[in-house]
Short mmCIF file of C-alpha atoms and ligand atoms in Angstrom, two decimals:
data_model
loop_
_atom_site.label_atom_id
_atom_site.label_comp_id
_atom_site.label_asym_id
_atom_site.label_seq_id
_atom_site.Cartn_x
_atom_site.Cartn_y
_atom_site.Cartn_z
CA UNK A 1 -67.69 45.96 -8.81
CA UNK A 2 -67.67 42.27 -8.67
CA UNK A 3 -66.98 40.23 -5.48
CA UNK A 4 -66.84 36.43 -5.03
CA UNK A 5 -65.71 34.11 -2.05
CA UNK A 6 -63.67 31.10 -2.76
CA UNK A 7 -62.49 27.96 -0.86
CA UNK A 8 -59.35 26.27 -1.41
CA UNK A 9 -58.66 22.88 0.13
CA UNK A 10 -55.54 21.80 2.17
CA UNK A 11 -53.20 19.42 0.43
CA UNK A 12 -50.57 16.71 1.02
CA UNK A 13 -47.57 16.60 -1.47
CA UNK A 14 -45.13 13.76 -2.39
CA UNK A 15 -47.29 10.94 -1.15
CA UNK A 16 -44.02 9.33 -0.32
CA UNK A 17 -42.40 8.27 -3.59
CA UNK A 18 -43.75 11.24 -5.61
CA UNK A 19 -41.59 14.01 -4.71
CA UNK A 20 -42.63 17.12 -6.63
CA UNK A 21 -45.02 15.23 -8.87
CA UNK A 22 -47.88 13.72 -6.63
CA UNK A 23 -50.32 15.13 -4.17
CA UNK A 24 -53.89 14.89 -2.87
CA UNK A 25 -56.56 17.36 -1.46
CA UNK A 26 -58.14 16.96 1.92
CA UNK A 27 -61.81 17.72 2.80
CA UNK A 28 -63.06 20.45 4.95
CA UNK A 29 -59.87 22.05 6.01
CA UNK A 30 -58.71 24.74 3.92
CA UNK A 31 -58.43 28.68 3.13
CA UNK A 32 -61.50 31.29 2.45
CA UNK A 33 -60.86 34.63 0.43
CA UNK A 34 -63.02 37.33 -0.52
CA UNK A 35 -61.79 38.74 -3.95
CA UNK A 36 -63.48 42.22 -5.10
CA UNK A 37 -62.57 43.60 -8.24
CA UNK A 38 -63.28 47.26 -9.28
CA UNK A 39 -62.03 50.37 -11.33
CA UNK A 40 -58.53 51.15 -11.30
CA UNK A 41 -54.89 49.11 -11.08
CA UNK A 42 -53.57 47.92 -7.87
CA UNK A 43 -54.04 45.15 -5.14
CA UNK A 44 -54.72 45.30 -1.50
CA UNK A 45 -54.49 42.19 0.96
CA UNK A 46 -56.40 42.20 4.46
CA UNK A 47 -55.61 39.45 6.83
CA UNK A 48 -58.88 38.83 8.81
CA UNK A 49 -58.15 35.10 9.50
CA UNK A 50 -56.55 35.54 13.07
CA UNK A 51 -53.41 33.84 11.54
CA UNK A 52 -50.34 35.67 11.41
CA UNK A 53 -49.08 36.53 7.92
CA UNK A 54 -46.40 38.98 6.74
CA UNK A 55 -47.41 42.44 6.62
CA UNK A 56 -45.52 43.46 3.34
CA UNK A 57 -47.67 42.52 0.56
CA UNK A 58 -44.56 41.58 -1.53
CA UNK A 59 -44.17 38.53 1.03
CA UNK A 60 -47.60 37.21 0.66
CA UNK A 61 -48.12 34.35 -1.99
CA UNK A 62 -51.24 35.93 -3.26
CA UNK A 63 -49.36 39.12 -4.89
CA UNK A 64 -47.42 36.87 -7.62
CA UNK A 65 -50.45 34.99 -8.43
CA UNK A 66 -52.78 37.83 -8.97
CA UNK A 67 -49.89 39.52 -11.13
CA UNK A 68 -49.38 36.37 -13.16
CA UNK A 69 -53.13 36.28 -13.93
CA UNK A 70 -53.24 39.70 -15.13
CA UNK A 71 -49.89 39.00 -17.21
CA UNK A 72 -51.48 35.92 -18.77
CA UNK A 73 -54.75 37.27 -19.51
CA UNK A 74 -53.83 40.90 -20.39
CA UNK A 75 -56.21 42.27 -17.63
CA UNK A 76 -56.12 45.20 -14.95
CA UNK A 77 -58.13 46.00 -12.19
CA UNK A 78 -58.08 47.09 -8.53
CA UNK A 79 -58.01 43.77 -6.71
CA UNK A 80 -58.89 43.75 -2.98
CA UNK A 81 -58.14 40.40 -1.21
CA UNK A 82 -59.44 39.59 2.23
CA UNK A 83 -58.19 36.49 3.77
CA UNK A 84 -61.11 35.11 5.94
CA UNK A 85 -59.82 31.79 7.16
CA UNK A 86 -56.12 30.52 6.69
CA UNK A 87 -54.51 27.13 7.39
CA UNK A 88 -51.53 27.78 9.45
CA UNK A 89 -48.30 28.37 7.71
CA UNK A 90 -45.61 25.74 8.04
CA UNK A 91 -48.38 23.25 8.51
CA UNK A 92 -47.18 20.87 5.94
CA UNK A 93 -50.66 20.54 4.35
CA UNK A 94 -50.11 23.22 1.60
CA UNK A 95 -50.76 26.35 3.39
CA UNK A 96 -48.99 28.47 0.86
CA UNK A 97 -50.95 26.36 -2.20
CA UNK A 98 -54.38 26.99 -0.56
CA UNK A 99 -54.18 30.54 -0.55
CA UNK A 100 -52.60 30.41 -4.24
CA UNK A 101 -55.22 28.20 -5.66
CA UNK A 102 -58.07 30.13 -3.95
CA UNK A 103 -56.29 33.43 -5.64
CA UNK A 104 -55.84 31.89 -9.04
CA UNK A 105 -59.36 30.16 -9.13
CA UNK A 106 -61.13 33.32 -7.96
CA UNK A 107 -59.27 35.55 -10.34
CA UNK A 108 -60.28 33.11 -12.88
CA UNK A 109 -64.06 33.01 -11.98
CA UNK A 110 -64.09 36.83 -11.80
CA UNK A 111 -63.11 37.49 -15.30
CA UNK A 112 -65.37 34.69 -16.80
CA UNK A 113 -62.78 31.94 -16.84
CA UNK A 114 -60.43 32.66 -19.61
CA UNK A 115 -57.93 30.45 -18.36
CA UNK A 116 -57.44 26.56 -18.52
CA UNK A 117 -57.68 24.63 -15.28
CA UNK A 118 -53.83 23.81 -16.22
CA UNK A 119 -53.23 27.79 -16.73
CA UNK A 120 -54.83 28.33 -13.38
CA UNK A 121 -52.25 25.88 -11.85
CA UNK A 122 -49.44 27.82 -13.64
CA UNK A 123 -50.78 31.00 -11.71
CA UNK A 124 -51.07 29.28 -8.31
CA UNK A 125 -47.24 27.90 -8.73
CA UNK A 126 -46.10 31.47 -8.69
CA UNK A 127 -47.40 31.61 -5.07
CA UNK A 128 -45.55 28.24 -4.38
CA UNK A 129 -42.44 29.63 -5.80
CA UNK A 130 -42.34 32.82 -3.72
CA UNK A 131 -42.86 30.20 -0.33
CA UNK A 132 -40.63 27.50 -1.22
CA UNK A 133 -38.20 28.87 -3.94
CA UNK A 134 -39.27 26.21 -6.60
CA UNK A 135 -41.95 25.97 -9.15
CA UNK A 136 -43.53 22.72 -7.85
CA UNK A 137 -47.11 21.71 -8.07
CA UNK A 138 -47.66 18.98 -6.11
CA UNK A 139 -49.54 20.81 -3.79
CA UNK A 140 -50.74 23.62 -6.07
CA UNK A 141 -52.65 21.11 -8.65
CA UNK A 142 -54.61 18.99 -6.13
CA UNK A 143 -55.53 22.27 -4.43
CA UNK A 144 -56.94 23.50 -7.63
CA UNK A 145 -58.40 20.25 -9.01
CA UNK A 146 -59.09 17.99 -6.07
CA UNK A 147 -58.64 14.47 -5.86
CA UNK A 148 -55.08 12.73 -6.27
CA UNK A 149 -53.15 14.36 -8.85
CA UNK A 150 -49.90 13.17 -10.91
CA UNK A 151 -47.64 15.92 -12.46
CA UNK A 152 -46.01 13.82 -15.38
CA UNK A 153 -44.05 16.59 -16.38
CA UNK A 154 -43.42 20.24 -15.68
CA UNK A 155 -42.01 21.26 -19.44
CA UNK A 156 -44.78 21.81 -20.64
CA UNK A 157 -47.07 21.12 -17.35
CA UNK A 158 -48.77 17.75 -17.98
CA UNK A 159 -51.10 17.09 -15.04
CA UNK A 160 -53.25 13.82 -14.74
CA UNK A 161 -56.04 13.29 -12.02
CA UNK A 162 -55.99 9.72 -10.82
CA UNK A 163 -58.96 7.90 -9.44
CA UNK A 164 -59.39 8.12 -5.62
CA UNK A 165 -60.42 4.37 -4.96
CA UNK A 166 -63.07 4.45 -2.33
CA UNK A 167 -62.78 6.28 0.97
CA UNK A 168 -59.43 7.30 1.99
CA UNK A 169 -58.47 9.16 5.27
CA UNK A 170 -55.55 11.06 6.17
CA UNK A 171 -54.38 11.34 9.68
CA UNK A 172 -52.04 14.48 9.96
CA UNK A 173 -49.95 15.70 12.80
CA UNK A 174 -48.38 18.94 12.86
CA UNK A 175 -45.75 19.15 15.45
CA UNK A 176 -44.80 22.62 16.38
CA UNK A 177 -41.31 22.28 15.14
CA UNK A 178 -39.76 24.81 12.78
CA UNK A 179 -38.86 23.57 9.21
CA UNK A 180 -39.06 25.77 6.42
CA UNK A 181 -39.58 24.32 2.96
CA UNK A 182 -36.73 26.08 1.45
CA UNK A 183 -34.40 24.60 4.19
CA UNK A 184 -36.15 21.16 3.38
CA UNK A 185 -35.23 21.53 -0.04
CA UNK A 186 -31.97 22.97 0.09
CA UNK A 187 -30.54 19.98 2.10
CA UNK A 188 -31.31 17.31 -0.57
CA UNK A 189 -28.69 15.97 -2.92
CA UNK A 190 -28.58 17.13 -6.48
CA UNK A 191 -27.72 13.77 -7.77
CA UNK A 192 -29.45 10.33 -6.95
CA UNK A 193 -27.60 6.97 -7.03
CA UNK A 194 -29.17 4.87 -9.57
CA UNK A 195 -30.32 2.12 -7.32
CA UNK A 196 -32.61 4.77 -5.24
CA UNK A 197 -33.87 5.98 -8.67
CA UNK A 198 -34.81 2.62 -9.77
CA UNK A 199 -36.53 1.96 -6.34
CA UNK A 200 -38.28 5.37 -6.42
CA UNK A 201 -39.68 5.01 -9.86
CA UNK A 202 -40.91 1.60 -9.37
CA UNK A 203 -42.92 2.96 -6.50
CA UNK A 204 -44.33 5.66 -8.67
CA UNK A 205 -45.48 3.03 -11.00
CA UNK A 206 -46.82 1.19 -8.35
CA UNK A 207 -48.81 3.89 -6.65
CA UNK A 208 -50.34 5.02 -9.87
CA UNK A 209 -51.31 1.38 -10.59
CA UNK A 210 -52.71 0.83 -7.39
CA UNK A 211 -54.96 3.76 -7.40
CA UNK A 212 -56.17 3.07 -11.12
CA UNK A 213 -57.08 -0.60 -10.18
CA UNK A 214 -58.24 0.02 -6.65
CA UNK A 215 -55.38 -2.24 -5.14
CA UNK A 216 -55.19 -0.69 -1.88
CA UNK A 217 -52.10 -2.94 -0.44
CA UNK A 218 -50.14 -1.94 -3.62
CA UNK A 219 -50.97 1.70 -2.70
CA UNK A 220 -49.83 1.08 0.71
CA UNK A 221 -46.58 -0.72 -0.30
CA UNK A 222 -45.87 1.82 -2.95
CA UNK A 223 -45.62 4.82 -0.92
CA UNK A 224 -41.93 4.85 0.16
CA UNK A 225 -39.60 7.51 -0.52
CA UNK A 226 -35.77 6.76 -1.01
CA UNK A 227 -35.20 10.23 -2.29
CA UNK A 228 -36.06 12.81 0.17
CA UNK A 229 -37.23 11.16 3.39
CA UNK A 230 -33.70 9.83 4.21
CA UNK A 231 -32.34 13.40 4.65
CA UNK A 232 -35.76 14.91 6.20
CA UNK A 233 -36.73 12.41 8.64
CA UNK A 234 -33.79 13.56 10.95
CA UNK A 235 -36.00 16.93 11.33
CA UNK A 236 -38.94 14.74 13.09
CA UNK A 237 -37.86 13.06 16.25
CA UNK A 238 -38.46 9.41 16.31
CA UNK A 239 -39.77 9.03 12.79
CA UNK A 240 -38.85 5.41 11.85
CA UNK A 241 -40.09 4.32 15.49
CA UNK A 242 -43.39 6.32 14.83
CA UNK A 243 -44.05 4.74 11.51
CA UNK A 244 -43.65 1.14 12.84
CA UNK A 245 -46.25 1.94 15.71
CA UNK A 246 -48.52 3.61 13.11
CA UNK A 247 -48.34 0.70 10.47
CA UNK A 248 -49.15 -1.73 13.29
CA UNK A 249 -52.63 0.13 13.61
CA UNK A 250 -53.20 -1.03 10.05
CA UNK A 251 -52.73 2.14 8.19
CA UNK A 252 -51.51 1.61 4.69
CA UNK A 253 -48.59 4.00 5.09
CA UNK A 254 -46.70 6.79 6.97
CA UNK A 255 -44.72 9.56 5.27
CA UNK A 256 -43.75 13.18 5.63
CA UNK A 257 -46.41 15.50 4.60
CA UNK A 258 -44.55 17.65 1.95
CA UNK A 259 -41.40 19.10 3.19
CA UNK A 260 -42.45 18.20 7.07
CA UNK A 261 -42.53 18.70 9.81
CA UNK A 262 -45.98 17.24 9.45
CA UNK A 263 -46.33 13.50 9.14
CA UNK A 264 -49.49 11.77 7.71
CA UNK A 265 -50.76 8.08 7.31
CA UNK A 266 -53.16 6.76 4.87
CA UNK A 267 -55.85 4.49 5.90
CA UNK A 268 -59.15 2.94 3.79
CA UNK A 269 -60.93 3.07 7.09
CA UNK A 270 -61.90 5.74 9.22
CA UNK A 271 -61.55 3.67 12.58
CA UNK A 272 -57.97 2.87 11.64
CA UNK A 273 -57.22 6.44 10.56
CA UNK A 274 -58.30 7.49 14.14
CA UNK A 275 -56.18 4.86 15.79
CA UNK A 276 -53.15 5.91 13.78
CA UNK A 277 -53.69 9.63 14.66
CA UNK A 278 -54.09 8.71 18.28
CA UNK A 279 -50.73 6.85 17.85
CA UNK A 280 -49.23 9.90 16.52
CA UNK A 281 -50.56 12.23 19.32
CA UNK A 282 -49.02 9.72 22.04
CA UNK A 283 -45.59 9.77 20.16
CA UNK A 284 -45.34 13.59 20.53
CA UNK A 285 -46.97 13.90 23.76
CA UNK A 286 -44.09 11.62 25.15
CA UNK A 287 -41.54 13.75 23.47
CA UNK A 288 -43.21 16.80 24.89
CA UNK A 289 -43.59 18.65 21.51
CA UNK A 290 -46.96 20.23 21.22
CA UNK A 291 -48.83 19.53 18.01
CA UNK A 292 -52.25 19.88 16.12
CA UNK A 293 -53.65 16.82 14.62
CA UNK A 294 -56.60 15.98 12.42
CA UNK A 295 -58.21 13.20 10.75
CA UNK A 296 -59.54 14.09 7.32
CA UNK A 297 -61.13 12.41 4.35
CA UNK A 298 -59.17 12.66 0.81
CA UNK A 299 -61.49 14.76 -1.26
CA UNK A 300 -62.33 14.84 -4.89
CA UNK A 301 -63.23 18.45 -4.81
CA UNK A 302 -60.97 21.29 -5.48
CA UNK A 303 -61.02 25.19 -5.14
CA UNK A 304 -64.47 26.41 -5.50
CA UNK A 305 -66.85 29.34 -5.15
CA UNK A 306 -68.72 29.53 -1.90
CA UNK A 307 -71.81 31.67 -0.72
N1 LIG B 1 -42.63 18.59 -3.07
C1 LIG B 1 -42.44 19.77 -2.20
C2 LIG B 1 -41.32 19.51 -1.28
C3 LIG B 1 -43.72 20.09 -1.19
O1 LIG B 1 -41.22 18.15 -0.74
O2 LIG B 1 -40.17 20.02 -1.19
C4 LIG B 1 -43.48 21.13 -0.45
O3 LIG B 1 -44.65 21.22 0.35
#
């Protein structure tokens, strides 16, 4: 019998302009799984996290990840997973990806690392597909690998880890509004006007160049989204007004975190990140909408084994 514990970090997808192709890993916040392998052939999942999750194993993102790992490696075993810590589902900080990444990295570790890091991300994407109805890696890749990640292409998967220039802090607020990723994806148009596409790819180029050269101002002004935000921001009351107030604190950018309803801002200083966080809290206090909020550092560390 082999047993491990694994931590997978929360993550933020899209980073404004990088819809489905960019994401970053957060420090401290994340999921913890304990995975045990023994003789036999089956899967059990026990939720000890205190966070409500579906009882049906087919609805748990861990299930397709474990199955994909077995399929890719040709292995079989009795796998018993205990979810010990869990990010709240729908929080916008990659809740399904954290469990998926923990399961994929954990299985790979238990079998002596037969899969490359990219193949581990492919396993983790199975969980994301169950949760959102799409194979995107912008939460799964940073959750597995850490840091800031660009997915240059999906066919085949081509993931590039970008430098994190110095300390970056995210202020994240999760207003208690219900927006499912499936719904937030279904409202997006299938075609994009050329003018918007030009703006978007200019910004993606600017964001990558800003990260590689350490040009913080360029990072901030590139984090704009003409593709998804115009459709999704209506889910978040007072979004434009909130952004104005957050940017006035000196934050570099403010965007929807993944598909929302969480919102995040990026700052290169902790005191600015704290101020931006207070502005966000006041905004939702005034609207009478309950929320959870955090100020967390961007982390270069991805999913890892813990004691
Ligand atoms: N890129 C995905 C989306 C992230 O925006 O739909 C989902 O968290």
